[in-house]
Coordinates of C-alpha atoms in Angstrom, one line a residue:
Chain A
M1 CA -3.9 -18.7 -34.1
A2 CA -2.1 -21.9 -34.3
E3 CA -0.7 -21.9 -30.8
Q4 CA -4.1 -21.3 -29.2
P5 CA -4.8 -24.9 -28.0
A6 CA -1.5 -25.2 -26.2
I7 CA -2.0 -22.0 -24.4
M8 CA -5.5 -22.9 -23.4
S9 CA -4.4 -26.1 -21.8
L10 CA -1.7 -24.3 -19.9
A11 CA -4.3 -21.8 -18.7
E12 CA -6.5 -24.6 -17.5
A13 CA -3.7 -26.1 -15.6
G14 CA -2.9 -22.7 -14.1
A15 CA -6.5 -22.2 -13.1
K16 CA -6.6 -25.5 -11.4
S17 CA -3.5 -24.9 -9.3
E18 CA -4.7 -21.5 -8.4
A19 CA -7.9 -23.0 -7.1
K20 CA -5.8 -25.3 -5.0
S21 CA -3.7 -22.5 -3.6
E22 CA -6.7 -20.4 -2.8
V23 CA -7.3 -22.4 0.4
D24 CA -4.1 -21.3 2.2
V25 CA -3.7 -17.8 0.9
P26 CA -6.7 -15.8 2.2
E27 CA -5.2 -14.5 5.4
Q28 CA -2.3 -13.1 3.4
G29 CA -4.8 -11.2 1.3
A30 CA -6.6 -9.9 4.3
A31 CA -3.4 -8.8 6.0
Q32 CA -2.5 -6.6 3.1
Q33 CA -1.6 -3.1 4.2
P34 CA -3.8 -0.3 3.1
Q35 CA -2.4 1.1 -0.1
E36 CA -1.2 4.4 1.5
E37 CA 1.2 2.5 3.6
M38 CA 2.8 0.4 0.9
P39 CA 6.3 1.7 0.1
P40 CA 7.3 1.7 -3.5
T41 CA 10.5 -0.2 -4.4
V42 CA 10.9 0.5 -8.1
V43 CA 9.6 3.6 -9.8
V44 CA 9.9 3.6 -13.6
D45 CA 9.3 7.1 -15.0
D46 CA 8.7 7.5 -18.7
V47 CA 11.6 5.3 -19.8
H48 CA 12.6 5.2 -23.4
L49 CA 15.4 3.0 -24.7
I50 CA 16.9 3.1 -28.1
Y51 CA 19.5 0.5 -29.2
R52 CA 21.9 1.8 -31.7
V53 CA 23.0 -1.1 -33.8
H54 CA 26.3 -0.6 -35.6
G55 CA 27.0 -2.2 -38.9
A56 CA 23.5 -3.3 -39.5
A57 CA 23.2 -2.2 -43.2
A58 CA 26.8 -2.3 -44.4
G59 CA 28.6 -5.4 -42.9
K60 CA 31.5 -4.1 -40.8
G61 CA 33.3 -7.3 -41.3
S62 CA 34.0 -6.6 -44.9
A63 CA 37.3 -4.8 -45.2
T64 CA 36.3 -2.6 -48.2
S65 CA 33.1 -1.3 -46.6
A66 CA 34.9 -0.6 -43.4
L67 CA 37.7 1.3 -45.2
S68 CA 35.3 3.3 -47.4
R69 CA 33.3 4.2 -44.3
L70 CA 36.5 5.5 -42.7
A71 CA 37.7 7.3 -45.8
L72 CA 34.3 9.0 -46.5
R73 CA 33.7 9.7 -42.8
K74 CA 30.2 8.4 -43.3
K75 CA 29.5 7.6 -39.7
A76 CA 25.7 7.2 -39.8
A77 CA 25.7 4.8 -42.7
G78 CA 25.6 1.5 -40.9
I79 CA 23.7 2.6 -37.8
T80 CA 20.1 1.4 -37.3
E81 CA 18.1 2.6 -34.3
V82 CA 15.8 0.2 -32.6
H83 CA 13.3 1.8 -30.3
A84 CA 12.9 -1.1 -27.9
V85 CA 11.1 0.7 -25.0
R86 CA 8.8 3.6 -25.7
G87 CA 7.7 5.5 -22.6
V88 CA 7.1 2.9 -20.0
S89 CA 6.0 4.1 -16.5
F90 CA 4.9 2.1 -13.5
V91 CA 5.4 1.8 -9.8
A92 CA 6.2 -1.5 -8.1
Y93 CA 5.5 -1.9 -4.4
K94 CA 7.0 -4.0 -1.6
G95 CA 5.8 -7.5 -1.4
Q96 CA 4.6 -7.7 -5.0
A97 CA 5.4 -10.4 -7.5
I98 CA 5.1 -8.8 -10.9
G99 CA 4.9 -10.9 -14.1
L100 CA 6.1 -9.3 -17.4
I101 CA 4.5 -10.9 -20.4
G102 CA 4.4 -10.1 -24.1
R103 CA 5.6 -11.3 -27.5
N104 CA 9.3 -11.9 -28.2
G105 CA 11.0 -8.5 -28.7
S106 CA 8.3 -6.5 -26.8
G107 CA 10.9 -5.0 -24.5
K108 CA 10.5 -7.2 -21.4
S109 CA 14.2 -8.1 -20.9
T110 CA 15.3 -4.6 -21.9
I111 CA 13.2 -3.0 -19.2
L112 CA 14.6 -5.4 -16.6
R113 CA 18.2 -4.7 -17.6
C114 CA 17.3 -1.0 -17.3
I115 CA 15.9 -1.5 -13.8
A116 CA 19.0 -3.5 -12.8
G117 CA 21.1 -0.5 -13.8
L118 CA 23.0 -2.5 -16.5
L119 CA 21.6 -0.5 -19.3
P120 CA 21.2 3.3 -18.9
P121 CA 17.9 4.4 -20.4
T122 CA 18.0 6.8 -23.3
T123 CA 15.6 9.1 -21.6
G124 CA 13.5 8.8 -18.5
K125 CA 14.6 7.7 -15.0
I126 CA 14.4 4.6 -12.9
Y127 CA 14.5 4.8 -9.1
S128 CA 14.9 1.8 -6.9
D129 CA 15.3 0.8 -3.3
G130 CA 18.7 -0.8 -2.9
Q131 CA 20.3 -2.7 -5.7
P132 CA 18.0 -4.7 -7.9
S133 CA 19.5 -8.0 -9.0
L134 CA 18.8 -9.5 -12.4
L135 CA 18.9 -13.2 -12.9
G136 CA 19.0 -13.8 -16.6
V137 CA 19.0 -16.9 -18.7
N138 CA 22.3 -15.9 -20.4
A139 CA 24.0 -14.9 -17.2
A140 CA 26.6 -17.7 -17.2
M141 CA 29.0 -17.9 -14.3
M142 CA 32.5 -19.1 -15.0
N143 CA 32.3 -22.2 -17.2
D144 CA 35.8 -23.5 -16.7
L145 CA 35.4 -23.6 -12.9
T146 CA 33.6 -26.2 -10.8
G147 CA 30.2 -25.7 -9.4
E148 CA 31.7 -25.5 -5.9
R149 CA 33.9 -22.6 -6.9
N150 CA 31.1 -20.8 -8.7
I151 CA 29.0 -21.0 -5.6
I152 CA 31.7 -19.4 -3.4
L153 CA 32.6 -16.8 -6.0
G154 CA 29.0 -15.9 -6.6
C155 CA 28.4 -15.4 -2.9
L156 CA 31.5 -13.3 -2.6
A157 CA 30.6 -11.2 -5.6
M158 CA 27.2 -10.5 -4.1
G159 CA 29.0 -9.0 -1.2
M160 CA 29.1 -11.8 1.4
T161 CA 32.1 -12.3 3.5
Q162 CA 34.1 -15.5 3.2
R163 CA 32.4 -16.9 6.4
E164 CA 28.9 -16.1 5.2
A165 CA 29.7 -17.7 1.9
D166 CA 30.9 -20.9 3.6
D167 CA 27.8 -20.9 5.8
K168 CA 25.5 -20.5 2.8
Y169 CA 27.3 -23.2 0.8
D170 CA 25.4 -26.2 2.1
D171 CA 22.0 -24.5 1.6
I172 CA 22.8 -23.6 -2.0
A173 CA 24.3 -27.1 -2.8
T174 CA 21.2 -28.8 -1.4
F175 CA 18.7 -26.5 -3.0
S176 CA 20.3 -26.9 -6.4
G177 CA 20.3 -30.7 -5.9
L178 CA 23.5 -30.9 -7.9
N179 CA 25.5 -32.4 -5.1
N180 CA 23.8 -35.6 -5.7
Y181 CA 22.4 -35.6 -9.2
N182 CA 21.8 -39.0 -10.7
G183 CA 24.1 -40.3 -8.0
K184 CA 27.0 -38.0 -9.0
D185 CA 28.4 -34.9 -7.3
F186 CA 28.2 -32.5 -10.1
L187 CA 29.4 -29.6 -8.0
R188 CA 32.9 -31.1 -8.3
L189 CA 32.8 -30.9 -12.1
P190 CA 33.5 -27.8 -14.2
M191 CA 30.3 -25.9 -15.2
R192 CA 31.0 -26.5 -18.9
T193 CA 30.0 -30.1 -18.3
Y194 CA 26.5 -29.0 -17.1
S195 CA 23.4 -29.1 -19.2
S196 CA 21.6 -25.8 -19.7
G197 CA 19.0 -26.8 -17.1
M198 CA 21.6 -27.8 -14.6
A199 CA 23.4 -24.5 -15.0
S200 CA 20.2 -22.5 -14.6
R201 CA 19.5 -24.5 -11.4
L202 CA 22.8 -23.5 -10.0
R203 CA 22.4 -19.8 -11.0
F204 CA 19.0 -19.6 -9.4
S205 CA 20.2 -21.3 -6.3
I206 CA 23.1 -18.9 -5.8
A207 CA 21.0 -15.8 -6.5
A208 CA 18.2 -17.0 -4.2
A209 CA 20.6 -17.6 -1.3
R210 CA 20.5 -13.9 -0.5
T211 CA 17.5 -11.8 0.2
H212 CA 17.2 -9.2 -2.5
D213 CA 15.3 -5.9 -2.2
V214 CA 14.3 -6.4 -5.8
L215 CA 14.9 -9.7 -7.6
M216 CA 14.3 -10.0 -11.4
I217 CA 14.1 -13.3 -13.0
D218 CA 14.3 -13.5 -16.8
E219 CA 13.2 -16.8 -18.1
A220 CA 15.6 -18.4 -15.7
L221 CA 13.2 -21.1 -14.7
A222 CA 12.3 -22.1 -18.3
T223 CA 15.0 -24.7 -18.6
G224 CA 14.5 -26.3 -15.2
D225 CA 12.6 -29.5 -14.9
R226 CA 9.2 -29.7 -13.2
D227 CA 10.5 -30.6 -9.8
F228 CA 12.9 -27.7 -9.8
Q229 CA 10.3 -25.3 -11.1
L230 CA 8.0 -26.1 -8.2
K231 CA 10.8 -25.7 -5.7
S232 CA 11.9 -22.4 -7.2
E233 CA 8.4 -21.0 -7.4
A234 CA 8.1 -21.8 -3.7
R235 CA 11.4 -19.9 -3.1
I236 CA 10.2 -16.9 -5.1
R237 CA 7.1 -16.7 -2.9
R238 CA 9.3 -16.8 0.2
L239 CA 11.6 -14.1 -1.2
R240 CA 8.5 -12.0 -1.8
E241 CA 7.3 -12.5 1.8
E242 CA 10.7 -11.4 3.0
A243 CA 9.6 -8.0 1.9
G244 CA 11.3 -7.8 -1.5
T245 CA 9.7 -7.3 -4.9
V246 CA 10.0 -10.0 -7.5
F247 CA 9.8 -9.5 -11.3
L248 CA 9.3 -12.5 -13.4
V249 CA 9.6 -12.7 -17.2
S250 CA 8.1 -15.8 -18.6
H251 CA 6.2 -17.2 -21.5
S252 CA 4.7 -19.9 -19.3
M253 CA 1.3 -18.5 -18.2
K254 CA 1.2 -21.2 -15.7
S255 CA 4.4 -20.0 -13.9
I256 CA 3.0 -16.4 -14.1
R257 CA -0.4 -17.4 -12.6
D258 CA 1.3 -19.5 -9.9
T259 CA 3.8 -16.9 -8.7
C260 CA 2.6 -13.4 -9.6
D261 CA -0.2 -11.2 -8.2
R262 CA 0.2 -8.5 -10.8
V263 CA 1.0 -8.7 -14.4
I264 CA 2.3 -6.1 -16.9
W265 CA 1.7 -6.8 -20.6
L266 CA 4.2 -5.2 -22.9
D267 CA 3.6 -4.8 -26.6
Q268 CA 6.0 -3.2 -29.0
G269 CA 7.7 -1.3 -26.1
V270 CA 4.6 0.1 -24.5
I271 CA 2.4 -1.1 -21.6
K272 CA -0.7 -2.6 -23.1
M273 CA -2.2 -3.6 -19.8
D274 CA -1.3 -3.6 -16.2
G275 CA -3.3 -5.2 -13.4
P276 CA -4.2 -8.3 -11.4
T277 CA -2.9 -11.5 -12.8
T278 CA -6.1 -13.2 -13.8
E279 CA -7.5 -10.2 -15.7
V280 CA -4.3 -9.5 -17.7
V281 CA -3.4 -13.1 -18.4
D282 CA -7.0 -13.8 -19.5
A283 CA -6.9 -10.8 -21.9
Y284 CA -3.5 -11.8 -23.2
E285 CA -4.7 -15.3 -23.9
G286 CA -7.7 -13.7 -25.7
K287 CA -10.4 -15.0 -23.4
Chain B
M1 CA -10.7 -15.4 -5.3
A2 CA -8.1 -14.4 -2.8
N3 CA -5.5 -13.4 -5.4
S4 CA -7.8 -11.1 -7.3
V5 CA -9.0 -9.4 -4.1
Q6 CA -5.5 -8.7 -3.1
A7 CA -4.7 -7.5 -6.6
D8 CA -7.8 -5.3 -6.8
T9 CA -6.5 -3.1 -4.0
L10 CA -3.3 -2.7 -6.0
S11 CA -4.8 -1.8 -9.3
P12 CA -5.5 1.9 -8.8
Q13 CA -1.8 2.5 -8.1
G14 CA -0.7 -0.4 -10.2
T15 CA -1.7 1.0 -13.6
S16 CA 1.0 2.8 -15.6
A17 CA 1.5 6.5 -15.0
P18 CA -1.4 6.8 -12.7
P19 CA -3.5 9.7 -14.1
G20 CA -5.5 9.9 -10.9
S21 CA -2.6 10.7 -8.5
S22 CA -1.4 14.2 -9.0
E23 CA 2.1 13.4 -7.6
P24 CA 4.8 13.1 -10.3
L25 CA 6.7 9.9 -10.1
A26 CA 10.0 11.6 -9.4
D27 CA 8.5 13.1 -6.3
L28 CA 7.1 9.8 -5.2
A29 CA 10.6 8.3 -5.6
A30 CA 12.1 11.1 -3.6
R31 CA 9.6 10.8 -0.8
Y32 CA 10.6 7.2 -0.2
K33 CA 14.3 8.0 -0.7
L34 CA 14.7 5.7 -3.7
T35 CA 17.9 6.1 -5.6
V36 CA 18.5 6.3 -9.3
S37 CA 19.1 2.8 -10.5
G38 CA 22.5 2.0 -11.8
A39 CA 23.9 5.4 -10.8
R40 CA 27.6 5.5 -10.2
P41 CA 28.5 5.8 -6.5
G42 CA 30.9 8.5 -5.3
L43 CA 34.6 7.8 -5.4
F44 CA 34.8 7.1 -1.7
A45 CA 31.7 4.9 -1.6
Y46 CA 33.0 3.0 -4.5
S47 CA 36.3 2.4 -2.8
G48 CA 34.5 1.2 0.2
Q49 CA 32.5 -1.3 -1.9
L50 CA 35.7 -2.4 -3.6
W51 CA 37.3 -3.0 -0.2
A52 CA 34.3 -5.0 0.9
R53 CA 34.9 -7.3 -2.1
R54 CA 38.5 -7.9 -1.4
H55 CA 37.9 -11.6 -0.7
F56 CA 36.1 -11.9 -4.0
I57 CA 39.1 -10.3 -5.8
V58 CA 41.5 -12.8 -4.4
A59 CA 39.2 -15.8 -4.8
F60 CA 38.5 -14.8 -8.4
A61 CA 42.3 -14.5 -9.1
N62 CA 43.0 -17.9 -7.5
A63 CA 40.1 -19.5 -9.4
K64 CA 41.3 -18.1 -12.7
T65 CA 44.9 -19.3 -12.1
R66 CA 43.6 -22.8 -11.3
A67 CA 41.3 -22.8 -14.3
T68 CA 44.1 -21.8 -16.7
Y69 CA 46.1 -24.9 -15.9
S70 CA 43.2 -27.2 -15.1
T71 CA 43.3 -28.9 -18.6
A72 CA 47.1 -29.2 -18.8
K73 CA 48.6 -32.5 -17.8
L74 CA 51.5 -30.9 -15.9
G75 CA 49.1 -28.5 -14.2
Q76 CA 50.7 -25.6 -12.3
V77 CA 54.2 -26.9 -13.0
W78 CA 53.8 -24.8 -16.1
Q79 CA 53.9 -21.7 -13.9
V80 CA 57.6 -22.4 -13.4
L81 CA 58.3 -24.1 -16.8
T82 CA 56.9 -21.3 -18.9
P83 CA 59.3 -18.6 -17.6
L84 CA 62.2 -21.1 -17.7
M85 CA 61.6 -21.8 -21.4
N86 CA 61.1 -18.1 -22.2
A87 CA 64.5 -17.4 -20.6
A88 CA 66.1 -20.2 -22.6
V89 CA 64.7 -19.0 -25.9
Y90 CA 65.7 -15.4 -25.4
Y91 CA 69.2 -16.5 -24.3
L92 CA 69.6 -18.6 -27.4
I93 CA 68.7 -15.8 -29.7
F94 CA 70.1 -12.7 -28.0
G95 CA 72.9 -14.1 -26.0
Y96 CA 74.2 -16.6 -28.6
L97 CA 73.1 -15.8 -32.1
V98 CA 72.8 -12.0 -32.0
Q99 CA 75.6 -10.3 -30.2
T100 CA 74.3 -7.4 -28.1
K101 CA 76.2 -8.1 -24.9
E102 CA 78.7 -5.3 -25.1
G103 CA 79.1 -3.5 -21.8
I104 CA 77.1 -6.0 -19.8
D105 CA 78.9 -8.2 -17.3
N106 CA 76.3 -10.8 -16.5
Y107 CA 74.2 -10.9 -19.7
V108 CA 72.1 -13.9 -18.7
A109 CA 70.9 -12.4 -15.4
F110 CA 70.4 -9.0 -17.2
L111 CA 68.3 -10.5 -19.9
V112 CA 66.2 -12.8 -17.8
T113 CA 65.4 -10.1 -15.3
G114 CA 64.3 -7.8 -18.1
V115 CA 62.1 -10.4 -19.8
F116 CA 60.3 -11.5 -16.6
V117 CA 59.7 -8.0 -15.3
F118 CA 58.5 -6.7 -18.6
T119 CA 56.3 -9.7 -19.1
F120 CA 54.4 -8.8 -15.9
T121 CA 53.5 -5.4 -17.3
Q122 CA 52.8 -6.8 -20.8
S123 CA 50.4 -9.6 -19.6
A124 CA 48.7 -7.3 -17.2
V125 CA 47.9 -4.9 -20.0
L126 CA 46.7 -7.7 -22.3
A127 CA 44.5 -9.2 -19.5
G128 CA 43.2 -5.8 -18.6
S129 CA 42.0 -5.0 -22.1
R130 CA 39.9 -8.2 -21.9
A131 CA 38.9 -7.9 -18.3
I132 CA 35.5 -6.3 -19.0
S133 CA 34.7 -7.4 -22.5
D134 CA 35.3 -11.1 -21.8
Q135 CA 33.4 -11.2 -18.5
L136 CA 30.2 -9.6 -19.7
N137 CA 28.2 -12.6 -18.6
L138 CA 29.4 -12.2 -15.1
I139 CA 28.9 -8.5 -15.2
R140 CA 25.4 -8.8 -16.3
A141 CA 24.6 -11.5 -13.8
L142 CA 25.9 -10.0 -10.5
H143 CA 26.4 -6.6 -9.1
F144 CA 29.9 -5.8 -7.8
P145 CA 32.3 -2.9 -8.4
R146 CA 33.7 -3.6 -11.8
A147 CA 37.2 -2.6 -10.9
C148 CA 37.4 -6.0 -9.1
L149 CA 38.0 -7.6 -12.5
P150 CA 41.0 -5.8 -13.8
I151 CA 42.6 -5.8 -10.3
S152 CA 41.9 -9.5 -10.1
F153 CA 43.5 -10.2 -13.4
T154 CA 46.6 -8.2 -12.4
I155 CA 46.9 -10.3 -9.3
V156 CA 46.8 -13.4 -11.5
Q157 CA 49.8 -12.0 -13.4
L158 CA 51.5 -11.1 -10.1
Q159 CA 51.2 -14.7 -8.9
Q160 CA 52.8 -15.8 -12.2
L161 CA 55.6 -13.2 -11.6
L162 CA 56.3 -14.6 -8.1
F163 CA 56.9 -18.0 -9.6
S164 CA 59.2 -16.4 -12.2
M165 CA 61.0 -14.6 -9.5
V166 CA 62.0 -17.9 -7.8
V167 CA 63.4 -19.0 -11.2
L168 CA 65.1 -15.7 -11.6
C169 CA 66.8 -15.7 -8.2
A170 CA 68.1 -19.2 -8.9
I171 CA 69.5 -18.0 -12.2
V172 CA 71.1 -14.9 -10.7
L173 CA 72.7 -16.9 -7.9
G174 CA 73.8 -19.5 -10.4
T175 CA 75.6 -17.0 -12.6
G176 CA 77.8 -16.0 -9.7
E177 CA 76.1 -13.0 -8.2
P178 CA 76.3 -12.7 -4.4
L179 CA 73.2 -12.7 -2.2
T180 CA 73.1 -9.2 -0.7
L181 CA 70.9 -7.1 1.6
K182 CA 70.0 -5.1 -1.5
W183 CA 67.8 -8.0 -2.6
L184 CA 65.2 -6.8 -0.1
L185 CA 64.6 -3.8 -2.4
V186 CA 62.8 -6.2 -4.8
V187 CA 59.8 -6.1 -2.5
P188 CA 59.0 -2.4 -2.7
A189 CA 60.0 -2.4 -6.4
L190 CA 57.4 -5.1 -7.2
V191 CA 54.8 -3.4 -5.1
L192 CA 55.3 -0.2 -7.1
Q193 CA 55.2 -2.1 -10.4
F194 CA 52.0 -3.9 -9.3
V195 CA 50.3 -0.6 -8.5
F196 CA 51.4 0.8 -11.9
N197 CA 50.2 -2.3 -13.7
V198 CA 46.8 -2.2 -11.9
G199 CA 46.4 1.4 -13.0
L200 CA 47.3 0.6 -16.6
S201 CA 45.1 -2.4 -16.8
L202 CA 42.2 -0.3 -15.4
V203 CA 42.7 2.2 -18.2
L204 CA 42.8 -0.6 -20.9
A205 CA 39.8 -2.3 -19.4
R206 CA 37.7 0.8 -19.9
I207 CA 39.0 1.3 -23.5
G208 CA 38.7 -2.4 -24.3
A209 CA 35.1 -2.4 -23.0
V210 CA 33.9 -0.2 -25.9
L211 CA 36.7 -0.4 -28.5
V212 CA 37.1 -4.0 -29.5
D213 CA 39.7 -3.1 -32.1
I214 CA 42.2 -2.4 -29.3
K215 CA 42.9 -6.1 -28.9
Q216 CA 44.2 -6.3 -32.4
L217 CA 46.3 -3.2 -31.9
L218 CA 47.9 -3.9 -28.5
P219 CA 50.4 -6.6 -29.5
F220 CA 52.1 -4.2 -31.8
V221 CA 52.1 -1.4 -29.2
L222 CA 53.5 -3.8 -26.6
R223 CA 56.2 -5.1 -28.9
T224 CA 57.4 -1.5 -29.6
W225 CA 57.4 -0.8 -25.9
L226 CA 59.4 -3.9 -25.3
Y227 CA 62.2 -2.8 -27.7
L228 CA 62.2 0.7 -26.2
S229 CA 62.5 -0.6 -22.6
G230 CA 66.0 -2.1 -22.8
V231 CA 65.1 -5.7 -22.2
F232 CA 67.7 -7.2 -24.5
Y233 CA 70.3 -4.5 -24.4
S234 CA 71.6 -1.7 -22.3
L235 CA 69.9 1.5 -23.4
D236 CA 73.0 3.5 -22.4
S237 CA 75.0 2.1 -25.3
Y238 CA 72.4 3.4 -27.8
T239 CA 71.6 6.7 -26.3
D240 CA 75.3 7.8 -26.1
K241 CA 75.2 9.1 -29.6
A242 CA 71.6 10.5 -29.5
P243 CA 70.5 13.9 -28.3
G244 CA 70.2 14.3 -24.5
W245 CA 66.4 14.4 -24.4
V246 CA 66.1 11.0 -26.0
A247 CA 68.1 9.5 -23.2
R248 CA 66.0 11.2 -20.6
V249 CA 62.7 10.1 -22.1
L250 CA 63.9 6.5 -22.4
E251 CA 65.2 6.6 -18.9
A252 CA 61.8 7.8 -17.6
N253 CA 59.9 5.2 -19.6
P254 CA 58.1 3.1 -16.9
G255 CA 58.8 -0.1 -18.7
A256 CA 62.6 0.6 -18.3
V257 CA 62.2 2.1 -14.9
Y258 CA 60.9 -1.1 -13.2
I259 CA 63.3 -3.3 -15.0
E260 CA 66.3 -1.2 -14.0
V261 CA 65.2 -0.9 -10.4
I262 CA 64.9 -4.7 -10.0
R263 CA 68.2 -5.3 -11.9
D264 CA 69.9 -2.9 -9.6
S265 CA 68.5 -4.8 -6.5
L266 CA 69.4 -8.3 -7.7
I267 CA 72.5 -8.1 -9.8
D268 CA 75.6 -6.9 -8.0
S269 CA 77.7 -6.4 -11.1
H270 CA 75.0 -4.2 -12.8
H271 CA 76.0 -0.6 -13.0
T272 CA 74.8 1.5 -10.1
L273 CA 71.5 3.1 -10.6
P274 CA 71.0 6.9 -10.1
L275 CA 68.6 7.5 -7.2
H276 CA 66.1 9.5 -9.3
V277 CA 65.1 6.3 -11.1
W278 CA 63.5 5.2 -7.8
G279 CA 61.7 8.5 -7.9
Y280 CA 60.3 7.7 -11.3
A281 CA 59.2 4.3 -10.0
V282 CA 57.2 5.9 -7.2
G283 CA 55.9 8.6 -9.5
W284 CA 54.6 6.3 -12.2
A285 CA 52.9 4.1 -9.6
L286 CA 51.1 7.0 -8.1
V287 CA 50.1 8.7 -11.4
M288 CA 49.0 5.5 -13.1
G289 CA 47.5 3.9 -10.0
I290 CA 45.3 6.9 -9.0
G291 CA 44.7 8.1 -12.6
G292 CA 43.7 4.7 -13.9
Y293 CA 41.4 4.1 -11.0
V294 CA 39.5 7.4 -11.4
Y295 CA 39.4 6.9 -15.2
F296 CA 37.9 3.4 -14.8
W297 CA 35.4 4.5 -12.1
K298 CA 34.1 7.3 -14.3
A299 CA 32.4 4.8 -16.7
E300 CA 31.3 2.4 -14.0
E301 CA 27.6 2.5 -14.8
R302 CA 28.2 1.7 -18.5
Y303 CA 30.2 -1.5 -18.4
G304 CA 27.2 -3.8 -18.6
S305 CA 25.9 -2.5 -21.9
G306 CA 28.9 -4.0 -23.8

């Protein structure tokens, strides 16, 4: 495989940082509850998801094809089914950070959207403790508003009161680092002036301001720079200790190794492997 | 390594669909009182969530209003200028070029009231049809009762209407109408129209979320409604010759009802309004407000899928 060398070097970097973190983690591992006591936070029970794509074969934009479809009542003509998730089951427990890995189109983001309750599964059920929140890379806030307003609106939308939102504001602004970015207060500018990395900083900072029962992060850290990645990885570990469950979708095996203790490898919509980070990531990287 | 030791204790349970444990996953979920993800809450729980987000609804509306005018040089001055210019254009055409004034004493006040009040409903409907489909990013990013959005967009239109009402009051007084106690009736009239508009925009938000074609269709429907609502002319002068039921249907048309109620409150020279029109105003607000809310709530769990 052409990309092998790059992956290897990432893996090495990951192994190094893991060795480093080994020093301060042990008591956490020892304090782990016996498994009977661990309450599940997300139960995914044999979930299938089929996307029905309209107008895939015959372009619906073309007037003649749309008219002939209406006239002939051929409803099924332009519909293609994509079976994105095929029978996935797993149980996530309190305090776990679970990495989801796999090739593009293997169903990682789809399963997260199902868990978040944004996409009803075609068959199967998903049970969760509280309301899982999904932090996605496409999840823009309001582009024509300033960062400031987006912070307040985001907090209010998550269910905070006006006072709580005002209290959290400084934390969020400082964590995002955008209140003094290259010597400029970007929070006073509309979000449409932000680079994609800056926007994802702000989104993550807002979502991380609250403790979530279940927080899912979909490639949201991919565009952040190295400083911010380290900061947000530390925040993810803290969110996890605050008794939540964290899901992380990433193609960076280093991020996965640094933040997750369990990894689920999805391939073509089914679970190929599920277990401790090192085992699964090693297998994924073909070691 | 610490990590793998910790993870090893997880792996027996961690693997997918544990074949070793006899307990079905559904029972495990039930034992820990987990709820089905993304399930729609009951109507009362939903209303409670909505009430908890009232600050969000208002803040969102304010932010949207500000954003609309943020790139214009004159800024929010346009909130007053736009209704003024609209009134001028309609007066030029319908008061000056096309003669439809017969039977109306104060045509300017009559026309401008009609235009402003109907514009409120019209823009609430248009904004409602886009409330979900244009905000998918926000919907997929954060969890909140989706009804916040259409309600918020209707509040944006209400704020615009309040600016228009200031202009309207000036025009009404300027055309020689007296300031009477009856003006106070404008407040309940606008409250009723607001409830009606919220209901209607909730209905269109749900339709617009799945049927994108509605956006192409709505302008035509709204224009037809505009002509049927007696904005430019008195409906009475047309229904005199028509069969009785036509007059009754046109009188009960909510578009006309809210216009007539506000004309009656503001314009002293306007013909006196039969009391049952107020009955229509209350009835439409209740039917549309409650009906639209329930209709919207019934699809709550599906709005994110787009």
